[in-house]
mmCIF file of C-alpha atoms and ligand atoms in Angstrom:
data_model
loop_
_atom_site.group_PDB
_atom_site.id
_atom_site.type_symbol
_atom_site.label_atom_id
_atom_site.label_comp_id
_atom_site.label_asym_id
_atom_site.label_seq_id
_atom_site.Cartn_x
_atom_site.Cartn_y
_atom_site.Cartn_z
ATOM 1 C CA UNK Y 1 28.834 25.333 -4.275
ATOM 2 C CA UNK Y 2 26.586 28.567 -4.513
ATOM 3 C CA UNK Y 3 26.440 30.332 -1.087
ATOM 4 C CA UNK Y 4 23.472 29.159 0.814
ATOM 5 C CA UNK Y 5 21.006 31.760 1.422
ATOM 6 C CA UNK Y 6 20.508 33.289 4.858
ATOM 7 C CA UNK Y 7 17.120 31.618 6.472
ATOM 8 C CA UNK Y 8 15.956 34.945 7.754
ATOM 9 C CA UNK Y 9 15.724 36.833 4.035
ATOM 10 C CA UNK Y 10 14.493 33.500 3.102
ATOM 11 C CA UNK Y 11 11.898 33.999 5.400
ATOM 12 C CA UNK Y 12 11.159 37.193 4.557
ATOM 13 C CA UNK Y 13 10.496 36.368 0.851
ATOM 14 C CA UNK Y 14 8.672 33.540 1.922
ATOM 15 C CA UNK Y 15 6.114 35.914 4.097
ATOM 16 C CA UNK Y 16 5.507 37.679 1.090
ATOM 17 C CA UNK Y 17 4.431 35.208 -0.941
ATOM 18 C CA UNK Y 18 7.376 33.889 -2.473
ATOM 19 C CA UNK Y 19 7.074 29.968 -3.159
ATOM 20 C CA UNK Y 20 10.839 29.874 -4.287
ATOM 21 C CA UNK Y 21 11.261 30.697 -1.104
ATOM 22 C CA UNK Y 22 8.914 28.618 0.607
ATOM 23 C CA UNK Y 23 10.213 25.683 -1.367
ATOM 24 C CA UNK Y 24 14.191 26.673 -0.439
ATOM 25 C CA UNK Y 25 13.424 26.552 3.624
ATOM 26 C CA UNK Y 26 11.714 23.221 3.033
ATOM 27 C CA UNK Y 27 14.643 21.856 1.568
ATOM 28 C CA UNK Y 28 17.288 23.407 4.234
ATOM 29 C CA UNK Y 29 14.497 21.730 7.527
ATOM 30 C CA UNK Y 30 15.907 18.335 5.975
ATOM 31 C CA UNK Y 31 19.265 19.445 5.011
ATOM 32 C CA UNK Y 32 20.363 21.534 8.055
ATOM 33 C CA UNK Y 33 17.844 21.885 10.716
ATOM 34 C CA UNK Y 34 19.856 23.460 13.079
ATOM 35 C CA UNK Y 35 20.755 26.058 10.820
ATOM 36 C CA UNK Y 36 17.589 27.231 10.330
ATOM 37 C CA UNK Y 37 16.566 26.958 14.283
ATOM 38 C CA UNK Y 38 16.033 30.353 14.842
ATOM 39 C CA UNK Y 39 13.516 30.752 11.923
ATOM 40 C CA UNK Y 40 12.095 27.580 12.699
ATOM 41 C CA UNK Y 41 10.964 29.018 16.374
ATOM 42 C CA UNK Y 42 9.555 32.246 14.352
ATOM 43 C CA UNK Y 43 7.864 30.572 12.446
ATOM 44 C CA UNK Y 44 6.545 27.653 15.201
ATOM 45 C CA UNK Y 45 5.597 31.001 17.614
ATOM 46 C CA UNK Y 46 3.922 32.955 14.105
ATOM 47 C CA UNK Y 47 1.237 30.298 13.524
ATOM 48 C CA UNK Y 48 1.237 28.771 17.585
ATOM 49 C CA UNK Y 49 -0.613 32.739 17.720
ATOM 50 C CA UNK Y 50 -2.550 32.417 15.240
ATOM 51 C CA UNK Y 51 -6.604 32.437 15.732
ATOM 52 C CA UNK Y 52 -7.423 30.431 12.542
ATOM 53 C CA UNK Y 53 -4.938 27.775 12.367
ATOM 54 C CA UNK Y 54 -4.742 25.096 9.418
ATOM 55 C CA UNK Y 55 -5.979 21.551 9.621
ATOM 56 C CA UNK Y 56 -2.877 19.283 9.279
ATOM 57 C CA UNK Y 57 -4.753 15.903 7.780
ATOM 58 C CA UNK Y 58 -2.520 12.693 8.127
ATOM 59 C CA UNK Y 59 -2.987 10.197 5.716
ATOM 60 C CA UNK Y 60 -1.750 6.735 7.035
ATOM 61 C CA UNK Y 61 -1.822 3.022 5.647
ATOM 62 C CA UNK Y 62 0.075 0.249 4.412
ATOM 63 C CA UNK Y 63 2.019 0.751 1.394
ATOM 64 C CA UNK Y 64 -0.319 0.557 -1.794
ATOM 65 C CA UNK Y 65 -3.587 1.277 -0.041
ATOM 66 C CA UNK Y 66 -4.288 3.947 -1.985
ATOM 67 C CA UNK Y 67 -3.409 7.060 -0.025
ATOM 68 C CA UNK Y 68 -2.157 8.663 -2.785
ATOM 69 C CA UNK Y 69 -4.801 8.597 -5.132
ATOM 70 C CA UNK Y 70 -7.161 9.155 -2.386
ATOM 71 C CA UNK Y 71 -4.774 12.591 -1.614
ATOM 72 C CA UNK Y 72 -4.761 13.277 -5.150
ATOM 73 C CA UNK Y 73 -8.800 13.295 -5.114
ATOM 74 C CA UNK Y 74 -9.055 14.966 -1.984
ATOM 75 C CA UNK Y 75 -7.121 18.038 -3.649
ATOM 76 C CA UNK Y 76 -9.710 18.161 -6.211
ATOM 77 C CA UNK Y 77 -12.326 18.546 -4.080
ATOM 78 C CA UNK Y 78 -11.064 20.938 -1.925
ATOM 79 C CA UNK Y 79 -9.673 23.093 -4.353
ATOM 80 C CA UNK Y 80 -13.679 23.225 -5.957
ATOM 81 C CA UNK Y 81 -13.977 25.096 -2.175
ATOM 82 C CA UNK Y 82 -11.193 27.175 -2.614
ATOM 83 C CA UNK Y 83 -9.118 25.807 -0.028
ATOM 84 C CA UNK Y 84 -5.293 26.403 -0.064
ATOM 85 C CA UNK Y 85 -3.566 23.144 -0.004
ATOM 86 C CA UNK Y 86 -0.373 21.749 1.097
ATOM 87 C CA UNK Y 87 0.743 17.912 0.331
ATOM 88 C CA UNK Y 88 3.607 16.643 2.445
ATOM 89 C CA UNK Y 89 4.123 13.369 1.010
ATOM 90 C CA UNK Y 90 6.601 10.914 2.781
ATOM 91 C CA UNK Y 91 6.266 8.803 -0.213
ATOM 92 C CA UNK Y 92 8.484 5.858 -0.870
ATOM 93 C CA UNK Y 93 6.977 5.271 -4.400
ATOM 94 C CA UNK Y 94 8.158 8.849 -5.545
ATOM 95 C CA UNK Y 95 12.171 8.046 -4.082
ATOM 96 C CA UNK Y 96 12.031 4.849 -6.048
ATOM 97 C CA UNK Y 97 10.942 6.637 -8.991
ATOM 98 C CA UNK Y 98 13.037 9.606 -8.654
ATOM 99 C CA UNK Y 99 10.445 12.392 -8.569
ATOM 100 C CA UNK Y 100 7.162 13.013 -7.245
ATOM 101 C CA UNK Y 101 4.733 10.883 -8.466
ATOM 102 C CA UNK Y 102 1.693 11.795 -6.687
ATOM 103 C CA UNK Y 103 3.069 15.895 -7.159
ATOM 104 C CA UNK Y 104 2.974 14.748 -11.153
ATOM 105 C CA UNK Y 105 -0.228 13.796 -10.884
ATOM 106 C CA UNK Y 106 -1.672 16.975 -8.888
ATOM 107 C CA UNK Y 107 0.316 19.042 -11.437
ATOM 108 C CA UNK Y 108 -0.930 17.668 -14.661
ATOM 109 C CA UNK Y 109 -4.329 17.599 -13.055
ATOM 110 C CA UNK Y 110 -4.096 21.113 -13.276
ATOM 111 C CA UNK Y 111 -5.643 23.282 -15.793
ATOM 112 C CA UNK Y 112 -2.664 26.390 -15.860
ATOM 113 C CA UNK Y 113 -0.821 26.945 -12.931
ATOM 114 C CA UNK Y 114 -2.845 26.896 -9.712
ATOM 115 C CA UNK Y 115 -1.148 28.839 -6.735
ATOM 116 C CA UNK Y 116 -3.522 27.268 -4.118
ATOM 117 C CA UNK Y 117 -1.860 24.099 -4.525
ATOM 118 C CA UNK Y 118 1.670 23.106 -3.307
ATOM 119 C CA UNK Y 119 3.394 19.644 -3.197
ATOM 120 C CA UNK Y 120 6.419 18.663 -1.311
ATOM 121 C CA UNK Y 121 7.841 14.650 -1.770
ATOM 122 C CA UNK Y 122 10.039 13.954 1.273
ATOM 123 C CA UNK Y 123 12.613 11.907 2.320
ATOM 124 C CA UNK Y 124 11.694 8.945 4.650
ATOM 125 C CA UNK Y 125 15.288 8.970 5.873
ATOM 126 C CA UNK Y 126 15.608 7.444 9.420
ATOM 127 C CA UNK Y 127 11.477 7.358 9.096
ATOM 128 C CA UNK Y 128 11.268 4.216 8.121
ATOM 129 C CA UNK Y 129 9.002 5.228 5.226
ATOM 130 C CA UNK Y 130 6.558 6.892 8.030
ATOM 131 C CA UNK Y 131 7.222 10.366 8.993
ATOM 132 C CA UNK Y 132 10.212 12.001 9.475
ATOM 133 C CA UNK Y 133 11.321 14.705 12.654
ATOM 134 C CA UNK Y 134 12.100 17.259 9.535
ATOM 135 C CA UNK Y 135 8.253 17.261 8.988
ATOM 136 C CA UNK Y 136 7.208 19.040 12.171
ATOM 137 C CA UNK Y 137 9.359 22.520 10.946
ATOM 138 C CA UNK Y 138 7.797 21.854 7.056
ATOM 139 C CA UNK Y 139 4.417 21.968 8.522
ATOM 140 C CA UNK Y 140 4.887 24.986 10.392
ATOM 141 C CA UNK Y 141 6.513 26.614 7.259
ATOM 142 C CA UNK Y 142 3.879 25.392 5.323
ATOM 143 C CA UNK Y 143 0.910 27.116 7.760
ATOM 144 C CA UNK Y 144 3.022 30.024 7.997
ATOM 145 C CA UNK Y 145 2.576 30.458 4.089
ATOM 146 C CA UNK Y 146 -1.273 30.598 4.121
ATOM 147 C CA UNK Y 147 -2.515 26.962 3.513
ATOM 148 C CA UNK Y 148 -5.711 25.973 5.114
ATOM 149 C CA UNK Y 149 -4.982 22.303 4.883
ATOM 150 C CA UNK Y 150 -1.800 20.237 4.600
ATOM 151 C CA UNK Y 151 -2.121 16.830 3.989
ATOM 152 C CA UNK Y 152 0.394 14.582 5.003
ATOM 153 C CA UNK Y 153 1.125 11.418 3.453
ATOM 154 C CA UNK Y 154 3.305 8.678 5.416
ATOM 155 C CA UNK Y 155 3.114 4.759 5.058
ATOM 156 C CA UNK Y 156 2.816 2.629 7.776
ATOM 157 C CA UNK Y 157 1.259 -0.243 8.919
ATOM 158 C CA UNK Y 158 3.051 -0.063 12.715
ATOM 159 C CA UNK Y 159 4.416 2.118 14.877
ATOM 160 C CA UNK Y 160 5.151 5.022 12.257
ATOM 161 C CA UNK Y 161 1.196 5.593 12.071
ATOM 162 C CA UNK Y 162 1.782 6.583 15.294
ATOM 163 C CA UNK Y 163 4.454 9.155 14.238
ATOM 164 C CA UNK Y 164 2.148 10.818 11.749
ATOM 165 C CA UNK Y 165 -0.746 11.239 14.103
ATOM 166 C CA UNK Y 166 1.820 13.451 16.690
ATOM 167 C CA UNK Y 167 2.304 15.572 13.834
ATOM 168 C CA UNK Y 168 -1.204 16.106 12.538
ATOM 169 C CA UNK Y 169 -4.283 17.096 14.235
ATOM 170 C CA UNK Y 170 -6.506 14.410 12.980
ATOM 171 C CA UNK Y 171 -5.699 11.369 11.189
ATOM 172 C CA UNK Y 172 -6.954 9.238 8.234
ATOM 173 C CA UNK Y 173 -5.949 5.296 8.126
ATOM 174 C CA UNK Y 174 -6.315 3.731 4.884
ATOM 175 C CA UNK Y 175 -6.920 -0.112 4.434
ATOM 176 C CA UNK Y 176 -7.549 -1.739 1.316
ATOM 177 C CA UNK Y 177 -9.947 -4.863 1.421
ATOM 178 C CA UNK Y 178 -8.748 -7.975 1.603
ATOM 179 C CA UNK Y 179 -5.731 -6.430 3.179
ATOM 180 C CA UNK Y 180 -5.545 -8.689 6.551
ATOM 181 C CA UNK Y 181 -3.640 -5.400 7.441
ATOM 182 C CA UNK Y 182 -6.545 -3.663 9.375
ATOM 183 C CA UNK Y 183 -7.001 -6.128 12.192
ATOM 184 C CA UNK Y 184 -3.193 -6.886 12.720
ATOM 185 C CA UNK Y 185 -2.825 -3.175 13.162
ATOM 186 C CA UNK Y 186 -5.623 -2.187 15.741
ATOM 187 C CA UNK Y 187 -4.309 -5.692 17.298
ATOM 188 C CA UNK Y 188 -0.795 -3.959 17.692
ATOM 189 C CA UNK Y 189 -2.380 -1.359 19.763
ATOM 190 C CA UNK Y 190 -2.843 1.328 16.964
ATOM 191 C CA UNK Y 191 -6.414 2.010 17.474
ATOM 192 C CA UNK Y 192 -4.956 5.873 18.599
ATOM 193 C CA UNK Y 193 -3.236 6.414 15.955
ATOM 194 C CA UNK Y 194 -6.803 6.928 13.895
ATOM 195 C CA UNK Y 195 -9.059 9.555 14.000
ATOM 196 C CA UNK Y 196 -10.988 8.423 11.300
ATOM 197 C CA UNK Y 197 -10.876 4.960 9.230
ATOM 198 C CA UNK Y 198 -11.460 3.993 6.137
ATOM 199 C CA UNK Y 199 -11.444 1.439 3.625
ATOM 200 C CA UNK Y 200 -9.998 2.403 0.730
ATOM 201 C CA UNK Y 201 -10.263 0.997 -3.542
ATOM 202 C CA UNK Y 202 -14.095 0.229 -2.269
ATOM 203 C CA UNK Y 203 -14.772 -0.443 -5.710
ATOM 204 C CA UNK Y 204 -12.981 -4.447 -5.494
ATOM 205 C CA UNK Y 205 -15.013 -7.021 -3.769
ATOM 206 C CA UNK Y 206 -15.389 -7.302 0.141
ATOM 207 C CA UNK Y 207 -15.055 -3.853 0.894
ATOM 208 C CA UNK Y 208 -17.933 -3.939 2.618
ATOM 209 C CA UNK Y 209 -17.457 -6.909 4.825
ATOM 210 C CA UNK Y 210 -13.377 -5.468 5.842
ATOM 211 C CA UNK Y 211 -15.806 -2.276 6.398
ATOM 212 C CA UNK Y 212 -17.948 -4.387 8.907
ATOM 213 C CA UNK Y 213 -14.772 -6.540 10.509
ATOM 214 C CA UNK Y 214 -12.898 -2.715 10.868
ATOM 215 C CA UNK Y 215 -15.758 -1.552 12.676
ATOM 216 C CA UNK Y 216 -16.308 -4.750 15.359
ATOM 217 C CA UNK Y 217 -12.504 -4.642 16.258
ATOM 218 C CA UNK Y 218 -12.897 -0.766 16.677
ATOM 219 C CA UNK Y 219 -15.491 -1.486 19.235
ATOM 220 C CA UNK Y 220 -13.593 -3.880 20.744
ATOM 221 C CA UNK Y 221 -10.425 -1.975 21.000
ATOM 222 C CA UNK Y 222 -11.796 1.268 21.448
ATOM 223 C CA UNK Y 223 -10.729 3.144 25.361
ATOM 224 C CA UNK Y 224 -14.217 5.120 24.875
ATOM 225 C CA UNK Y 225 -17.018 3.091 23.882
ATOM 226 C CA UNK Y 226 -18.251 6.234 22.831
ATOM 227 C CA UNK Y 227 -16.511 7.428 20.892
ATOM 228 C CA UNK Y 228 -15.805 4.646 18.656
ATOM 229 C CA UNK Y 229 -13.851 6.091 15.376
ATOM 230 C CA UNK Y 230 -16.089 6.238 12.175
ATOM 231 C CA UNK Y 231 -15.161 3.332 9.334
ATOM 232 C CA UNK Y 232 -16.054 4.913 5.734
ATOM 233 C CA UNK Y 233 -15.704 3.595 2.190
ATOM 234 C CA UNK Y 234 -13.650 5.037 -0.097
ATOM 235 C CA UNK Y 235 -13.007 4.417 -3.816
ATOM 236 C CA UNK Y 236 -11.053 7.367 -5.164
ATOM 237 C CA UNK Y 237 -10.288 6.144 -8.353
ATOM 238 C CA UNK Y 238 -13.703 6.568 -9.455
ATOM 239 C CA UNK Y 239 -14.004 9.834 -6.815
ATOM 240 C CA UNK Y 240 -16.599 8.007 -4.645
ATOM 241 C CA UNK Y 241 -16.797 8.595 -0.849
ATOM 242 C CA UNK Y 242 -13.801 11.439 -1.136
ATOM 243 C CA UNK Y 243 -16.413 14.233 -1.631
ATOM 244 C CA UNK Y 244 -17.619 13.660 1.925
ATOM 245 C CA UNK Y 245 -14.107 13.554 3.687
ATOM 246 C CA UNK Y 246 -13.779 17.229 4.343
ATOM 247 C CA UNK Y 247 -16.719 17.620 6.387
ATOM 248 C CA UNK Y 248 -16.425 14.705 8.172
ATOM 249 C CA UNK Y 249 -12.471 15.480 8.918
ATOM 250 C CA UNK Y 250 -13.391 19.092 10.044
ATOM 251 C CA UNK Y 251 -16.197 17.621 12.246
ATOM 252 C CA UNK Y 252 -14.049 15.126 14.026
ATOM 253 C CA UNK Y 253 -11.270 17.359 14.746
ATOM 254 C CA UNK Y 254 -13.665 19.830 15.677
ATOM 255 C CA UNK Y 255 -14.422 17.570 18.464
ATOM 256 C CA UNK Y 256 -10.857 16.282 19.095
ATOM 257 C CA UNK Y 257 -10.766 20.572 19.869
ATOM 258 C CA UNK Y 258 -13.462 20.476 21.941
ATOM 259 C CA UNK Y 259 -12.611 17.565 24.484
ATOM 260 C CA UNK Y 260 -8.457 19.423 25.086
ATOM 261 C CA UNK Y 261 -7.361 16.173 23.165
ATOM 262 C CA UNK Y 262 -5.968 18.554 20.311
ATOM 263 C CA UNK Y 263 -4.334 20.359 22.986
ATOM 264 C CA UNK Y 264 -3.231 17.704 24.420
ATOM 265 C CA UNK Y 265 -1.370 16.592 21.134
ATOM 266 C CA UNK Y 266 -0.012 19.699 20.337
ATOM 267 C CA UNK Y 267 1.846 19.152 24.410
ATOM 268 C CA UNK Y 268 3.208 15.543 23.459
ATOM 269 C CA UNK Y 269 4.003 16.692 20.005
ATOM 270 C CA UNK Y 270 5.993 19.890 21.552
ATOM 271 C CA UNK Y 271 7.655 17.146 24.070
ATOM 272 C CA UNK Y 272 9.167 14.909 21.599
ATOM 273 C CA UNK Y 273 10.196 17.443 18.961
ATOM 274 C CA UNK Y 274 12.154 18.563 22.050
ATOM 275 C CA UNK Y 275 13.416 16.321 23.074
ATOM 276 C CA UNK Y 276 14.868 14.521 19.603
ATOM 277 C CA UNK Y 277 16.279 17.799 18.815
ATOM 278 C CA UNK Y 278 18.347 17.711 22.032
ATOM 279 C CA UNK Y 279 19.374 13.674 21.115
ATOM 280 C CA UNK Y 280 19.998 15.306 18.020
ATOM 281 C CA UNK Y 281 21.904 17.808 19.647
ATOM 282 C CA UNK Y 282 23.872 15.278 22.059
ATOM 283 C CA UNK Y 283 24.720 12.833 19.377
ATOM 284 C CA UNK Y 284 26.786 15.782 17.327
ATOM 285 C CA UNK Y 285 28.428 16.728 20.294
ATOM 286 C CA UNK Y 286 29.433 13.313 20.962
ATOM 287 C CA UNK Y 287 30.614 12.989 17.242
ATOM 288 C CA UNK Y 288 32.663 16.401 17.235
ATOM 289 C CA UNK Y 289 34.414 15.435 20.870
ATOM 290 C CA UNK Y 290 38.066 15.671 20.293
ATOM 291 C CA UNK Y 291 38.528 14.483 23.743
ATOM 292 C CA UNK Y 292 37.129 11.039 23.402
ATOM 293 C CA UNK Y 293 39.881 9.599 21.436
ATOM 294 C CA UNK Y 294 42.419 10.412 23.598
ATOM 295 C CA UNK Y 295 40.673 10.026 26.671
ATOM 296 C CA UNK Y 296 40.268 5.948 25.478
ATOM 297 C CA UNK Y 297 43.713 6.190 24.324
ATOM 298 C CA UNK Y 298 44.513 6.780 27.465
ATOM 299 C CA UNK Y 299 41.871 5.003 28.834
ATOM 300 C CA UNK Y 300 43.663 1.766 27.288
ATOM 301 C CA UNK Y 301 46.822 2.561 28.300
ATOM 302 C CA UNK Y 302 45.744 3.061 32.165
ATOM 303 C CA UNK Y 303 43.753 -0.130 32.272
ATOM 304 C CA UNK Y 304 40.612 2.307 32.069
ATOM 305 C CA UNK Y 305 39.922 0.129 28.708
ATOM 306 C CA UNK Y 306 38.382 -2.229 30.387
ATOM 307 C CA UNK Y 307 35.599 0.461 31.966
ATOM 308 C CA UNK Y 308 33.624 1.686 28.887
ATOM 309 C CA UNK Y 309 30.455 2.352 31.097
ATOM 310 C CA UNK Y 310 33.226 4.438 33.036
ATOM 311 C CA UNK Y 311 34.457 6.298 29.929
ATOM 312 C CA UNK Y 312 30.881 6.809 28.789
ATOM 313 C CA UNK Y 313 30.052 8.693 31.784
ATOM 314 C CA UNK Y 314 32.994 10.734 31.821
ATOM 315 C CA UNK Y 315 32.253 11.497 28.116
ATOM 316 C CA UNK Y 316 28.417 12.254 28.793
ATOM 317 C CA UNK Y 317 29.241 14.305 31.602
ATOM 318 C CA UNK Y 318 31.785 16.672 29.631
ATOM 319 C CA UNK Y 319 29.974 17.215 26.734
ATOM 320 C CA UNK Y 320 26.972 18.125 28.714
ATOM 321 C CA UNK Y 321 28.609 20.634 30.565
ATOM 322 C CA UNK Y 322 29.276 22.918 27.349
ATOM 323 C CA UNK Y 323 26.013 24.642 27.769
ATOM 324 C CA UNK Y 324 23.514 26.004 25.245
ATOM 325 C CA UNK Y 325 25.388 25.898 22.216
ATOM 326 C CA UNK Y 326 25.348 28.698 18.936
ATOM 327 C CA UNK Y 327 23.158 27.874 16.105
ATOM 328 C CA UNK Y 328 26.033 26.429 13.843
ATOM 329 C CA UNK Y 329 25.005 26.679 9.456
ATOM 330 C CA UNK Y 330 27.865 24.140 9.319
ATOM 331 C CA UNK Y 331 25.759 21.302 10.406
HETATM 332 N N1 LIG H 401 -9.359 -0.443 -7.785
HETATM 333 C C1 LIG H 401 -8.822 0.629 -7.235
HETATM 334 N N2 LIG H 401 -7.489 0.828 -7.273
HETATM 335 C C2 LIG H 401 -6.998 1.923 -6.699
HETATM 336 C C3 LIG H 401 -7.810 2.874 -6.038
HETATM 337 N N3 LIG H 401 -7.018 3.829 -5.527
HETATM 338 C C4 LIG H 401 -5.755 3.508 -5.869
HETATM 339 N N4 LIG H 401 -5.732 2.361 -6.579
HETATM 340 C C5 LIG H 401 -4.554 1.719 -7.194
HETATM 341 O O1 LIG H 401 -3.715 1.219 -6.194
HETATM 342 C C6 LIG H 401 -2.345 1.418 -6.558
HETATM 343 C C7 LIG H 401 -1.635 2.180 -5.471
HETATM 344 O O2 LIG H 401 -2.230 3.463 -5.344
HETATM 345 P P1 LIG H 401 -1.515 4.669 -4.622
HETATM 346 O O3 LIG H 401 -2.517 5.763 -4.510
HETATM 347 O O4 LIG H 401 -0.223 4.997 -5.271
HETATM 348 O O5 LIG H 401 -1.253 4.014 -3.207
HETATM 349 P P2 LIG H 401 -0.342 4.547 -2.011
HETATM 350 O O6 LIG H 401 -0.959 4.085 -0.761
HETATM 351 O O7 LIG H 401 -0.113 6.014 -2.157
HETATM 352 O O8 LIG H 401 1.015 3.775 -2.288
HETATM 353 P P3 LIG H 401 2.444 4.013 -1.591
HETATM 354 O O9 LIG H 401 2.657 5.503 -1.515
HETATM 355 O O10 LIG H 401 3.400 3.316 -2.482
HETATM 356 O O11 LIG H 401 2.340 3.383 -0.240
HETATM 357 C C8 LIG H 401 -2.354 2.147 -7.887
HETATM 358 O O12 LIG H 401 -2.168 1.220 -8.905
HETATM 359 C C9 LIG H 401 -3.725 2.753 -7.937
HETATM 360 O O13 LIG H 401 -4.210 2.948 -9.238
HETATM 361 C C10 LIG H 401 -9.219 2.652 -6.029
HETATM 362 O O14 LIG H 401 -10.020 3.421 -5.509
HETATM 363 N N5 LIG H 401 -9.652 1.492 -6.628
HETATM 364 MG MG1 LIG H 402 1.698 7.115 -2.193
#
């Protein structure tokens, strides 16, 4: 196995422009995010400073609803702006089928090479095909490099919407018509998890009536009465209704800005990448104690066997005691 490349002088490369390098630090946040920790908090405190930061779009909805082909036009049209953009797809469809589907797309869309476009296909592992912890340090990366948006792709039609919407600053949910989907969801509580709503493959009949029965149960579920999120139609395969999403993104999380509530996200999401990279943290300490065998061995042989809550403790306690720990590039 080739040596693996120190994050730091991957880092470096990557600040000057090197997409090799961009793409390699991607890879390792999945592979071996502690290794890259320290880099990771560069590169979280780089853009955290930063006066103009990028707008981090999800893009949420049940599988099939057309959020990549709606992703895939959305690129288009802000590319005509000449808008950087990032695509972090959490895309089931491209594991099945081995490579990037929607990034194949983009790609042969492409007239030459075009360096203002990037795509990234990620695994759902542990996600459950929503969005996975890994994502929070790609994002950063990603800003760090100079894109103005990153739009992130996860499926969901539950509580991974909800994961998607910690990580971005305003979020899409896609329904198709006819889907049944969009009233089960904002029954489940969701209604948070969108910014903005929409109704995607508007071209097939009753889009406009799921359009009409989206925007009742919005009212009805809706904490703010005033703030009721907006319902459009979208049919992307025929580029209708994606022209306008940019605007009306930019304007909704300019107001999510203006009332602290992107603030406030940018606290929880701080919070719980915290705190599952301590779990994370706790479960591979529990994993590399030597002591625990032994200490049920002897556990057993004592009659402490028949205490595992006991034993637990005891094991909880020690392996909690070791302090911070060293970055380790093993793990
Ligand atoms: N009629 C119609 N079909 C569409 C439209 N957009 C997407 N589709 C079709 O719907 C299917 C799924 O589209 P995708 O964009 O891959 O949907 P997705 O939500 O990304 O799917 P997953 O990533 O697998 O969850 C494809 O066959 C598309 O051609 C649309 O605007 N109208
Ligand atoms: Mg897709």
């Amino acid at each position: 196995m080739a040596p693996r490349e120190d994050p730091a002088a991957l880092l470096a490369s990557m600040q000057r422009g090197d997409r090799r390098a961009l793409a390699r630090l991607l890879t390792r946040a999945e592979s071996d995010p502690a290794g890259i920790g320290a880099v990771a908090d560069a590169v979280a405190a780089d853009v955290a400073q930063r006066p103009k930061r990028a707008l981090r779009v999800g893009i949420t909805g049940p599988g099939g609803a057309g959020k990549s082909t709606l992703i895939d036009g959305l690129v288009r049209v802000l590319r005509g702006q000449q808008k950087k953009v990032a695509v972090l797809a959490t895309d089931p469809t491209s594991e099945r089928s081995g490579g990037a589907l929607l990034g194949d797309r983009i790609r042969l869309a492409q007239e030459g090479p075009d360096d203002g476009v990037f795509f990234r296909s990620v695994a759902t592992r542990g996600a459950a095909g929503g969005f996975a912890h890994a994502g929070f340090d790609q994002l950063d990366l990603l800003e760090a490099f100079g894109f103005d948006w990153i739009l992130i792709e996860a499926v969901g039609a539950g509580q991974s919407e909800i994961e998607v919407a910690f990580a971005a600053d305003v979020t899409l949910v896609c329904f198709p018509p006819n889907s049944g989907d969009a009233v089960q969801t904002l029954k489940a509580g969701l209604v948070e998890a969108g910014d903005i709503f929409c109704i995607s493959k508007a071209d097939l009949p009753g889009a406009e009536s799921a359009a009409a029965t989206l925007r009742t149960a919005l009212e009805l579920e809706s904490a703010d009465p005033r703030d009721v999120p907006q319902v459009v139609l979208v049919a992307a395969l025929e580029g209708r209704g994606v022209a306008e999403l940019p605007r009306l993104l930019l304007e909704r999380a300019e107001r999510l800005r203006l009332s602290g509530e992107t603030a406030r996200r940018r606290r929880l999401r701080l919070v719980r990448r915290v705190r599952h990279l301590a779990q994370r943290e706790i479960e591979q300490r529990l994993l590399d104690d030597q002591a625990l065998g032994q200490a049920l061995a002897h556990g057993v042989t004592d009659g402490g066997g028949n205490a595992p809550h006991r034993l637990a403790r005891e094991l909880l306690g020690r392996v909690l005691q070791k302090g911070p720990v060293q970055e380790n590039p093993r793990r």
